[in-house]
PDB file of C-alpha atoms in Angstrom:
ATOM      1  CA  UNK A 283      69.035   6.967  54.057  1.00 42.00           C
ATOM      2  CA  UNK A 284      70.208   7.343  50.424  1.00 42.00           C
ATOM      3  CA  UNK A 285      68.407   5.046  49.192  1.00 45.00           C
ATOM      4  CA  UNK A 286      64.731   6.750  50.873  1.00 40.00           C
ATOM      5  CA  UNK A 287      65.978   9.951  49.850  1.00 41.00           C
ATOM      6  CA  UNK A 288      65.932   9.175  45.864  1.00 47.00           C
ATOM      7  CA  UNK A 289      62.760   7.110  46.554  1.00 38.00           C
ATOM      8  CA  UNK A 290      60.957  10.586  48.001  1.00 41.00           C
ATOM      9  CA  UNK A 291      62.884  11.922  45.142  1.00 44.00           C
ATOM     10  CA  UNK A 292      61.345   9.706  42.516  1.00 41.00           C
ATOM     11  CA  UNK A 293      57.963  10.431  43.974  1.00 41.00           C
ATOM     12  CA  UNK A 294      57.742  13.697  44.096  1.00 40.00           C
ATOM     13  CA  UNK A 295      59.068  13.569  40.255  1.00 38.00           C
ATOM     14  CA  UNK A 296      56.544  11.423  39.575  1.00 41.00           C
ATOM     15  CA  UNK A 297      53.871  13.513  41.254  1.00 38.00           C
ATOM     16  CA  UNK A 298      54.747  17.016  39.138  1.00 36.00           C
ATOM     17  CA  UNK A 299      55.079  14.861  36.170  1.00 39.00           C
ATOM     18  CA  UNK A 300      51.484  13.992  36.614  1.00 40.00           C
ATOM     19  CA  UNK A 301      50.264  17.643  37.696  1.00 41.00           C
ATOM     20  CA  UNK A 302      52.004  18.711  34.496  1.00 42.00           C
ATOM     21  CA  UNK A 303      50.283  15.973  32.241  1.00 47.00           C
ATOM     22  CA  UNK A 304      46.738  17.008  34.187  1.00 52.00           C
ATOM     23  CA  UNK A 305      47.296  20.607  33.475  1.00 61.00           C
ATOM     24  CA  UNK A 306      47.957  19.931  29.813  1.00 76.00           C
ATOM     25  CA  UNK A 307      44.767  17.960  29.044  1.00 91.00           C
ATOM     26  CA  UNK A 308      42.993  18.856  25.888  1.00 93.00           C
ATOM     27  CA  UNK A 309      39.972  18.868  25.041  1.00 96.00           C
ATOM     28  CA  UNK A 310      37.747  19.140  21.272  1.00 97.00           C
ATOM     29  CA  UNK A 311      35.397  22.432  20.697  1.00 98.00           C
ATOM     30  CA  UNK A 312      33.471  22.729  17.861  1.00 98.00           C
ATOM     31  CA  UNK A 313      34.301  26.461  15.804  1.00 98.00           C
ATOM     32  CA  UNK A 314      32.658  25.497  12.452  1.00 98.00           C
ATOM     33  CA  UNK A 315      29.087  24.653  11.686  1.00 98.00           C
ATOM     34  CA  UNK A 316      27.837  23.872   8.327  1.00 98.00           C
ATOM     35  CA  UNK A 317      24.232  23.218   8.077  1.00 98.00           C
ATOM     36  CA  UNK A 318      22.940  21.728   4.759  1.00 97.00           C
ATOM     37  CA  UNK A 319      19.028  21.500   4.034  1.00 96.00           C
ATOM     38  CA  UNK A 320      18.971  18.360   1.578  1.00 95.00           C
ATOM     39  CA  UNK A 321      14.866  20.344   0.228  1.00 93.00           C
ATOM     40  CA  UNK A 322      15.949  23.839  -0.051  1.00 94.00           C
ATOM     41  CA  UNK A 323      19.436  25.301  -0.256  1.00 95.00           C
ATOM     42  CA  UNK A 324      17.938  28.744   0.781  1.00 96.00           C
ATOM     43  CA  UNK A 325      17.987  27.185   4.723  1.00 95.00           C
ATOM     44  CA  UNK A 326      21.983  26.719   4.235  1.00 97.00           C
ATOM     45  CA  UNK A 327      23.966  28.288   6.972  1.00 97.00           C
ATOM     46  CA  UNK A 328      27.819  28.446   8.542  1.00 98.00           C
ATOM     47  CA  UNK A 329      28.384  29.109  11.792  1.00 98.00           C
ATOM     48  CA  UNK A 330      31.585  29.796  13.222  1.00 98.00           C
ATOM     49  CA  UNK A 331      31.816  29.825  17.267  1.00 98.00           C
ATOM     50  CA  UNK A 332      34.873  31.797  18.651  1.00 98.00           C
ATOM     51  CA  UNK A 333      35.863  30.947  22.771  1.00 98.00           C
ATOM     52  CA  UNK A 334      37.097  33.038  25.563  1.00 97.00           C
ATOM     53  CA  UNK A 335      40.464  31.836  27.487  1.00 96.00           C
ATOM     54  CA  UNK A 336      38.027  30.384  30.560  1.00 96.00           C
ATOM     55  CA  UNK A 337      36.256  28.256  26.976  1.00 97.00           C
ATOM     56  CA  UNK A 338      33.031  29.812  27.280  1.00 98.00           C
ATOM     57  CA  UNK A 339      31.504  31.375  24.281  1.00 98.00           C
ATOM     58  CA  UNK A 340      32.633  34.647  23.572  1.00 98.00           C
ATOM     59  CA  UNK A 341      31.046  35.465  20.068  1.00 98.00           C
ATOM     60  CA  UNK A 342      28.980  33.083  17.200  1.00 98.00           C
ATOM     61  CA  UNK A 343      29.092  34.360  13.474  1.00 98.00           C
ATOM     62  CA  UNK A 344      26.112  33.247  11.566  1.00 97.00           C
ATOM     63  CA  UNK A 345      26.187  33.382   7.455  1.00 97.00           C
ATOM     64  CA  UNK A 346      22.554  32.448   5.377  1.00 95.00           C
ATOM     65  CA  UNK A 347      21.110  34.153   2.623  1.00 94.00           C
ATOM     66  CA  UNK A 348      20.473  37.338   4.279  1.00 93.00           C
ATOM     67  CA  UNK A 349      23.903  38.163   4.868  1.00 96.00           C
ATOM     68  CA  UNK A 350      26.601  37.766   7.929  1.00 97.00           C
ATOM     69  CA  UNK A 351      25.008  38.096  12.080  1.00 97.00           C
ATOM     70  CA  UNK A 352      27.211  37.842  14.629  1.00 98.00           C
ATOM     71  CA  UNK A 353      26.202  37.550  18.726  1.00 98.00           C
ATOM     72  CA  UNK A 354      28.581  39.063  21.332  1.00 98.00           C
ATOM     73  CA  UNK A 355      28.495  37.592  24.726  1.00 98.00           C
ATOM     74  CA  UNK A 356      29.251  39.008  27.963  1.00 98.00           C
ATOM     75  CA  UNK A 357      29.801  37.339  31.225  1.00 98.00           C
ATOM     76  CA  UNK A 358      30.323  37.745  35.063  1.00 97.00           C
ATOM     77  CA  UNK A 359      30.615  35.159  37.392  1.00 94.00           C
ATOM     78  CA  UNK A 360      30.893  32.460  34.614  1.00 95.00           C
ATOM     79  CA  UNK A 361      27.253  32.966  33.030  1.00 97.00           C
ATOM     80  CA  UNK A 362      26.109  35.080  30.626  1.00 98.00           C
ATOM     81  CA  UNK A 363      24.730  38.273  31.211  1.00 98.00           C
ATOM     82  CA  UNK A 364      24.320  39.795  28.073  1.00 98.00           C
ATOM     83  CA  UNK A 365      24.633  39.464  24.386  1.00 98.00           C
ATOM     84  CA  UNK A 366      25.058  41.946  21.603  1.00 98.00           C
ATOM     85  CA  UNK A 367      23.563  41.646  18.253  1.00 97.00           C
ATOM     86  CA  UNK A 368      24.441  42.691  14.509  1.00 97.00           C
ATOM     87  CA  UNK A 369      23.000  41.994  11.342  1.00 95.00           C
ATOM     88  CA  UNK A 370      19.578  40.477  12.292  1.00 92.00           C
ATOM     89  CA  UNK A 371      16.754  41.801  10.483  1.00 89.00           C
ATOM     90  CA  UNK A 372      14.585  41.633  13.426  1.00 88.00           C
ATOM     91  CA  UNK A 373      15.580  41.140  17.458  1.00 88.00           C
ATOM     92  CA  UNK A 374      16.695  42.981  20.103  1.00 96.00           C
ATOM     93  CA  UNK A 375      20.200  45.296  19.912  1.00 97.00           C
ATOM     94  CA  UNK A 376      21.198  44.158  22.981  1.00 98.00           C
ATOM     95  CA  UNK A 377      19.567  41.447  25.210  1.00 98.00           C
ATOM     96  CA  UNK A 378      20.559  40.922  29.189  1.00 98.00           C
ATOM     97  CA  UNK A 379      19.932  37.755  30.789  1.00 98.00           C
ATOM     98  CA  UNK A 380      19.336  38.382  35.212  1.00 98.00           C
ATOM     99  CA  UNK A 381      19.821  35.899  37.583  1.00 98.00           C
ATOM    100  CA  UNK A 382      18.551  35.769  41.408  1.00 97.00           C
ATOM    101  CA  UNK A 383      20.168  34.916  44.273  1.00 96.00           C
ATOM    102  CA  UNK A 384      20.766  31.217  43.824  1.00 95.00           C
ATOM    103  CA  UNK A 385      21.735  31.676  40.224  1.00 95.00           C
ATOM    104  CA  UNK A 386      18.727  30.970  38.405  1.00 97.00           C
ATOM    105  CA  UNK A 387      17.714  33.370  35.191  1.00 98.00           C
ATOM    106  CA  UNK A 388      15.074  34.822  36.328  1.00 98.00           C
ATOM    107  CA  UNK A 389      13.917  37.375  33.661  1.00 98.00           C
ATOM    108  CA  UNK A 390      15.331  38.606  30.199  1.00 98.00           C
ATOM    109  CA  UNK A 391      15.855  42.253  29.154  1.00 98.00           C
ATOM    110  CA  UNK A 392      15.486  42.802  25.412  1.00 97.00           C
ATOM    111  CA  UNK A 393      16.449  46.710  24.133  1.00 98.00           C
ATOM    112  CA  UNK A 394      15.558  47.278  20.401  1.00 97.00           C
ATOM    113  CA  UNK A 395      16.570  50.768  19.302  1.00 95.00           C
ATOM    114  CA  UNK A 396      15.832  51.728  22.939  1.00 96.00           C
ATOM    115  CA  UNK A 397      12.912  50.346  23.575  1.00 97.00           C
ATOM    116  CA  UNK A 398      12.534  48.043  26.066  1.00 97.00           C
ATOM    117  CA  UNK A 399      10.584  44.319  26.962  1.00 97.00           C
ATOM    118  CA  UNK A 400      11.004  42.170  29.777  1.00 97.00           C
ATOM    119  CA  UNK A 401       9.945  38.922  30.135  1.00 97.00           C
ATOM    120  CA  UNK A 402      10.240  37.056  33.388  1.00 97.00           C
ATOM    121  CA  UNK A 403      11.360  33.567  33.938  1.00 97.00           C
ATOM    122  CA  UNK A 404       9.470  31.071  36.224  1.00 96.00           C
ATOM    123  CA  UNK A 405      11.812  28.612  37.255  1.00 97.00           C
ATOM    124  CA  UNK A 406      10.414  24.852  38.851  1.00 97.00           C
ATOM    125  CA  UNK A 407      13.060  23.800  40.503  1.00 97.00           C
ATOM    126  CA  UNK A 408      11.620  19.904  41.026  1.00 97.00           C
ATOM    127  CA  UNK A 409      11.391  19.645  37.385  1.00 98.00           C
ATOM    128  CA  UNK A 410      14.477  21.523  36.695  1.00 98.00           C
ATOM    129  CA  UNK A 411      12.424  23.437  34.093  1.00 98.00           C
ATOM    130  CA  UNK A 412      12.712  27.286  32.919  1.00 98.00           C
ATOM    131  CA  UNK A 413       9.399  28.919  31.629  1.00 97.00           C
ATOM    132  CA  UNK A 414       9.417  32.318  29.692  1.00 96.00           C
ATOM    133  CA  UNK A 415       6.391  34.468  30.541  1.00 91.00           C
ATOM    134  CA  UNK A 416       5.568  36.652  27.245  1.00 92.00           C
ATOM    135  CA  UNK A 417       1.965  37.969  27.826  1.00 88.00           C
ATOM    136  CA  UNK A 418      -0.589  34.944  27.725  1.00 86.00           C
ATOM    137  CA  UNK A 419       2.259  32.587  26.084  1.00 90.00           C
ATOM    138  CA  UNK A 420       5.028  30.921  27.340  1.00 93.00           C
ATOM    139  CA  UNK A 421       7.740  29.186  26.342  1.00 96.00           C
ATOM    140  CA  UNK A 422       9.946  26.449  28.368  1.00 97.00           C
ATOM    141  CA  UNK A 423      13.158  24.646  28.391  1.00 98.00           C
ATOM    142  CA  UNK A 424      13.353  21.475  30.724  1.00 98.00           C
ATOM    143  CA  UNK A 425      16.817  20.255  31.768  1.00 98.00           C
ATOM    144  CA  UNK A 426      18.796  17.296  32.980  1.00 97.00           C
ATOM    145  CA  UNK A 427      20.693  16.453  36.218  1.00 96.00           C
ATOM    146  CA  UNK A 428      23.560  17.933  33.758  1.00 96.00           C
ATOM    147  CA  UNK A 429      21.684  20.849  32.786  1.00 97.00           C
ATOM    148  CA  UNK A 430      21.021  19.511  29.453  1.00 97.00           C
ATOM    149  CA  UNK A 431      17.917  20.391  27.225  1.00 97.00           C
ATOM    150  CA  UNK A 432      15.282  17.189  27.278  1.00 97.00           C
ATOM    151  CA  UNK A 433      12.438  18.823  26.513  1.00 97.00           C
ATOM    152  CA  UNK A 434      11.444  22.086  24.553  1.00 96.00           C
ATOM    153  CA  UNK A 435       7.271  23.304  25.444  1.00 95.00           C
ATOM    154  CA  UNK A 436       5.844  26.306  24.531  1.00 93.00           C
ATOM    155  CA  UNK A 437       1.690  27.644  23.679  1.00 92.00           C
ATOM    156  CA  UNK A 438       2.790  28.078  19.924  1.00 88.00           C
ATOM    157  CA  UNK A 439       2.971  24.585  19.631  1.00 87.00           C
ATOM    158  CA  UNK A 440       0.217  21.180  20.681  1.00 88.00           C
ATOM    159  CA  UNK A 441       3.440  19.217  21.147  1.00 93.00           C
ATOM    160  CA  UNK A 442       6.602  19.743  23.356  1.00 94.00           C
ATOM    161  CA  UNK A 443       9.825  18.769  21.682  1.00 94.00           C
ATOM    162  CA  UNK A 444      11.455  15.671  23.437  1.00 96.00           C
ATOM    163  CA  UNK A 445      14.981  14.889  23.095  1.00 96.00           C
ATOM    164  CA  UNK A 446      16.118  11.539  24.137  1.00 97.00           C
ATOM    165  CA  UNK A 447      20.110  11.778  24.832  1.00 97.00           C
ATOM    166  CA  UNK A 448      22.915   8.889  25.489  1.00 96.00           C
ATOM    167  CA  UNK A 449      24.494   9.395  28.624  1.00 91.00           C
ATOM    168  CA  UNK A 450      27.382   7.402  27.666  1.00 95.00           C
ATOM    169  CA  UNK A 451      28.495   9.263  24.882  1.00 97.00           C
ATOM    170  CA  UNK A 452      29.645  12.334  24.543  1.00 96.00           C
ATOM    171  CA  UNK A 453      27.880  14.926  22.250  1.00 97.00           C
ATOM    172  CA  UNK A 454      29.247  17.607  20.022  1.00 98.00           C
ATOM    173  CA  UNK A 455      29.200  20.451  23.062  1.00 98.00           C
ATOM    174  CA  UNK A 456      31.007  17.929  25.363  1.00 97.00           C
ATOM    175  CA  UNK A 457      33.424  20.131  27.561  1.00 97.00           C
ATOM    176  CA  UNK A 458      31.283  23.491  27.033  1.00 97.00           C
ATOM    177  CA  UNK A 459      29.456  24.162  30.299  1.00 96.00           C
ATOM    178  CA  UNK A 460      25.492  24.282  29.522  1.00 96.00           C
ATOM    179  CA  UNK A 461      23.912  27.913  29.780  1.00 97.00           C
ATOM    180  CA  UNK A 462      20.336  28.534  30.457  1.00 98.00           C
ATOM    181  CA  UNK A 463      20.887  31.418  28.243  1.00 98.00           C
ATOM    182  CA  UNK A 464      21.907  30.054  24.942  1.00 97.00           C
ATOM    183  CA  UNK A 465      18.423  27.585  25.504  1.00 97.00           C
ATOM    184  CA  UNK A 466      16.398  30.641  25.067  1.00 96.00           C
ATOM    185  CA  UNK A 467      18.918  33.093  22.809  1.00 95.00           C
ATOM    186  CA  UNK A 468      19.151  30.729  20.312  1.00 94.00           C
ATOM    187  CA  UNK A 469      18.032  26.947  20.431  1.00 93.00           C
ATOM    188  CA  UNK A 470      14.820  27.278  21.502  1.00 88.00           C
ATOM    189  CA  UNK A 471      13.848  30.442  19.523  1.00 69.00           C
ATOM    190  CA  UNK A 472      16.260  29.700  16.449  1.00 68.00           C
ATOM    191  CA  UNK A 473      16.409  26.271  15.024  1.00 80.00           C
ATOM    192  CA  UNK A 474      18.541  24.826  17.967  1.00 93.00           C
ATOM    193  CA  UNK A 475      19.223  21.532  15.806  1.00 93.00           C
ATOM    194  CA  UNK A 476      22.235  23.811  13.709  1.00 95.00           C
ATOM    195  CA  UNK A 477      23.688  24.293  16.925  1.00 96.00           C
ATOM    196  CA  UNK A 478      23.357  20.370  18.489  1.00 97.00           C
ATOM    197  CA  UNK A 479      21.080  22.628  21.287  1.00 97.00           C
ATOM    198  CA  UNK A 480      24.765  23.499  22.640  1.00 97.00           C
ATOM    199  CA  UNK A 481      24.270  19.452  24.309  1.00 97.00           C
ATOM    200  CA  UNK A 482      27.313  17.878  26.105  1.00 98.00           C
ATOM    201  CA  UNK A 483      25.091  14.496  25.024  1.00 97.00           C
ATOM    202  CA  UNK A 484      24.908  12.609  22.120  1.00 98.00           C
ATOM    203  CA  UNK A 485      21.322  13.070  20.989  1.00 97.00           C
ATOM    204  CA  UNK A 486      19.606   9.740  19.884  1.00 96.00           C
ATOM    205  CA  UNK A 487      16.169  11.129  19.017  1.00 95.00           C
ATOM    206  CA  UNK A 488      13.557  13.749  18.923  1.00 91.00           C
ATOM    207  CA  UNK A 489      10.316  13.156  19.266  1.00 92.00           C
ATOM    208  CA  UNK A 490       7.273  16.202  17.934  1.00 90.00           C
ATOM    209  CA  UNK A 491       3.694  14.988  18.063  1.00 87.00           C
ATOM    210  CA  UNK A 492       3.343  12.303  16.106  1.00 84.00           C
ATOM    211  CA  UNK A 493       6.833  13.091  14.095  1.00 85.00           C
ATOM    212  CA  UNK A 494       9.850  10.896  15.374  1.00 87.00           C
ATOM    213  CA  UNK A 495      12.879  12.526  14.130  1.00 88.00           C
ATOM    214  CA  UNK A 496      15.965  10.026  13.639  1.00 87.00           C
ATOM    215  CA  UNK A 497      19.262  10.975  14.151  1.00 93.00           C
ATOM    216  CA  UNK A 498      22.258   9.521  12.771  1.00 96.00           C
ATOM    217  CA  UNK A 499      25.692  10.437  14.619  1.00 98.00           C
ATOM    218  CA  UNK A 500      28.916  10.047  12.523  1.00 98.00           C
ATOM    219  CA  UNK A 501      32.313  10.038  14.614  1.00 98.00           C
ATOM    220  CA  UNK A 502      35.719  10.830  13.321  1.00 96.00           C
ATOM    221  CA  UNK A 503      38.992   9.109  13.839  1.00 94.00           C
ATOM    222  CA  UNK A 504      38.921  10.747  17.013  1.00 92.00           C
ATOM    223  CA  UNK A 505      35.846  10.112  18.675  1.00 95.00           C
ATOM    224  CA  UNK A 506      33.976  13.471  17.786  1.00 97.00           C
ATOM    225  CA  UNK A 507      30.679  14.099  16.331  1.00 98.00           C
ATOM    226  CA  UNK A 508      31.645  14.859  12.420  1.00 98.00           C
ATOM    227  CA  UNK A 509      28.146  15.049  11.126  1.00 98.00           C
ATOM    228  CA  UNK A 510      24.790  14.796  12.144  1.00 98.00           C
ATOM    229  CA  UNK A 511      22.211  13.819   9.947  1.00 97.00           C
ATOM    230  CA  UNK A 512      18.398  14.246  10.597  1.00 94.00           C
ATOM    231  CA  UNK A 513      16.309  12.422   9.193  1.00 90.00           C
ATOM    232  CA  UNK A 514      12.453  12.853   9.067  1.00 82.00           C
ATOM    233  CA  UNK A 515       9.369  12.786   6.853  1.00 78.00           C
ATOM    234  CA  UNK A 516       9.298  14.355   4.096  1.00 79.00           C
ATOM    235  CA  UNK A 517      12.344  16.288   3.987  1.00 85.00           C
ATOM    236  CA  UNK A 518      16.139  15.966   5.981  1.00 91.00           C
ATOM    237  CA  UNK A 519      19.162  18.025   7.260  1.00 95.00           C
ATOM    238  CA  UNK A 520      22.374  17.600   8.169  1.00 97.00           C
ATOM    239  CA  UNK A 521      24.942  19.687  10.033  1.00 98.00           C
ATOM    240  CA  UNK A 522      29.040  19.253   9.795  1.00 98.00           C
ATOM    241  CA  UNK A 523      31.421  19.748  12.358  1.00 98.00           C
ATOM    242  CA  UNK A 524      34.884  21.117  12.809  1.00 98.00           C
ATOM    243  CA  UNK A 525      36.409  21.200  15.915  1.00 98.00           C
ATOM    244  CA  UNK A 526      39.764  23.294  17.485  1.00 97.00           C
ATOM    245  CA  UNK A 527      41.688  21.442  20.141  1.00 96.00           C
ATOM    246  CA  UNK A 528      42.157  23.187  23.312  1.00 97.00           C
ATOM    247  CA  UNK A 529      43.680  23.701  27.251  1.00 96.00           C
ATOM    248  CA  UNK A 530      40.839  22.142  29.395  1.00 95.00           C
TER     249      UNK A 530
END
């Protein structure tokens, strides 16, 4: 009897030393950004990414040539609802992301010194594929299984942007959960390379028209994305990475 009573013992030790591991995991989030254009210093930037406890993104700080911009976001149920702006020299002052019933952004609310644009969102659910509707243009952002950015389209452009992505390893974004909003706040609108497009993929390629973009992944002693170079023709960039450990 003893001798089952210290094995149940040992087991159930056993079992909250494991829970206690599991609720200790860490995981790497990248907080620093530092974009280098190898042509024209003028394109430099830093970004700096602060989290909320729950590890969504709470606010990005932005610092080029025309001074500091910072983006506040807002959240219920886990996605983001809203994000406040300061510092841009053009853009909305505050800009709402809505969502229908199954979850899917379905239009965007822009408010520039009070006045105010909508623009809905057509959403294609076989394609997994979000289309903004601004007059007689849009703009899209297609999406993985994983909710991942694949493909970038829009009417300003003959040629979609194609990302090809290795599922095996894990990008610089890895345990940030994807948002449908941060496709269209910021990488599809403003230079989403600086930001990795906020992938949880390592990104092997892009492909523009008849431009094939190379990208080179560097990893640190620790398995994360360090630097990314891009390489094209004609011209190159490369962003740097620093990332804060943190409760998964």
């Amino acid at each position: 009897m003893k001798t089952i009573k210290s094995l149940l013992t040992l087991c159930i030790l056993t079992l909250l030393f494991s829970c206690s591991n599991d609720d200790n995991k860490k995981g790497n989030f990248p907080t620093n950004i530092e974009f280098t254009d190898y042509t024209n210093s003028v394109n430099d930037k830093t970004v700096t990414i602060s989290y909320n406890n729950d590890n969504t993104i709470s606010q990005i700080v932005l610092i080029d040539n025309n001074g500091t911009k910072t983006k506040q976001y807002t959240y219920t149920n886990g996605r983001i609802t809203s994000v406040s702006n300061s510092g841009f020299l053009s853009g909305p002052d505050v800009r709402t992301f809505v969502y229908n019933s199954n979850g899917n952004l379905s239009s965007i609310v822009d408010d520039t010194s009070g006045t105010i644009e909508t623009y809905p969102i057509n959403y294609n659910a076989t394609t997994n594929t979000y289309s903004l509707v601004d007059g007689g243009d849009s703009s899209s952002v297609q999406l993985d299984n994983s909710n991942n950015p694949i493909v970038y389209g829009s009417t300003f452009f003959t040629s979609d942007l194609e990302i090809t992505l290795d599922a095996t390893q894990k990008g610089v974004f890895e345990h940030v959960t994807p948002q449908i909003a941060l496709q269209f706040d910021l990488a599809l609108f403003n230079n989403g390379h600086i930001f990795y497009f906020f992938n949880q993929k390592q990104i092997n390629h892009f492909q523009f028209g008849v431009q094939d973009i190379d990208i080179v992944n560097n990893r640190d002693a620790n398995g994360n994305i360090s630097s990314v170079v891009y390489n094209f023709t004609g011209g190159g960039s490369q962003i740097d990475i620093t990332y804060q450990n943190r409760n998964l």
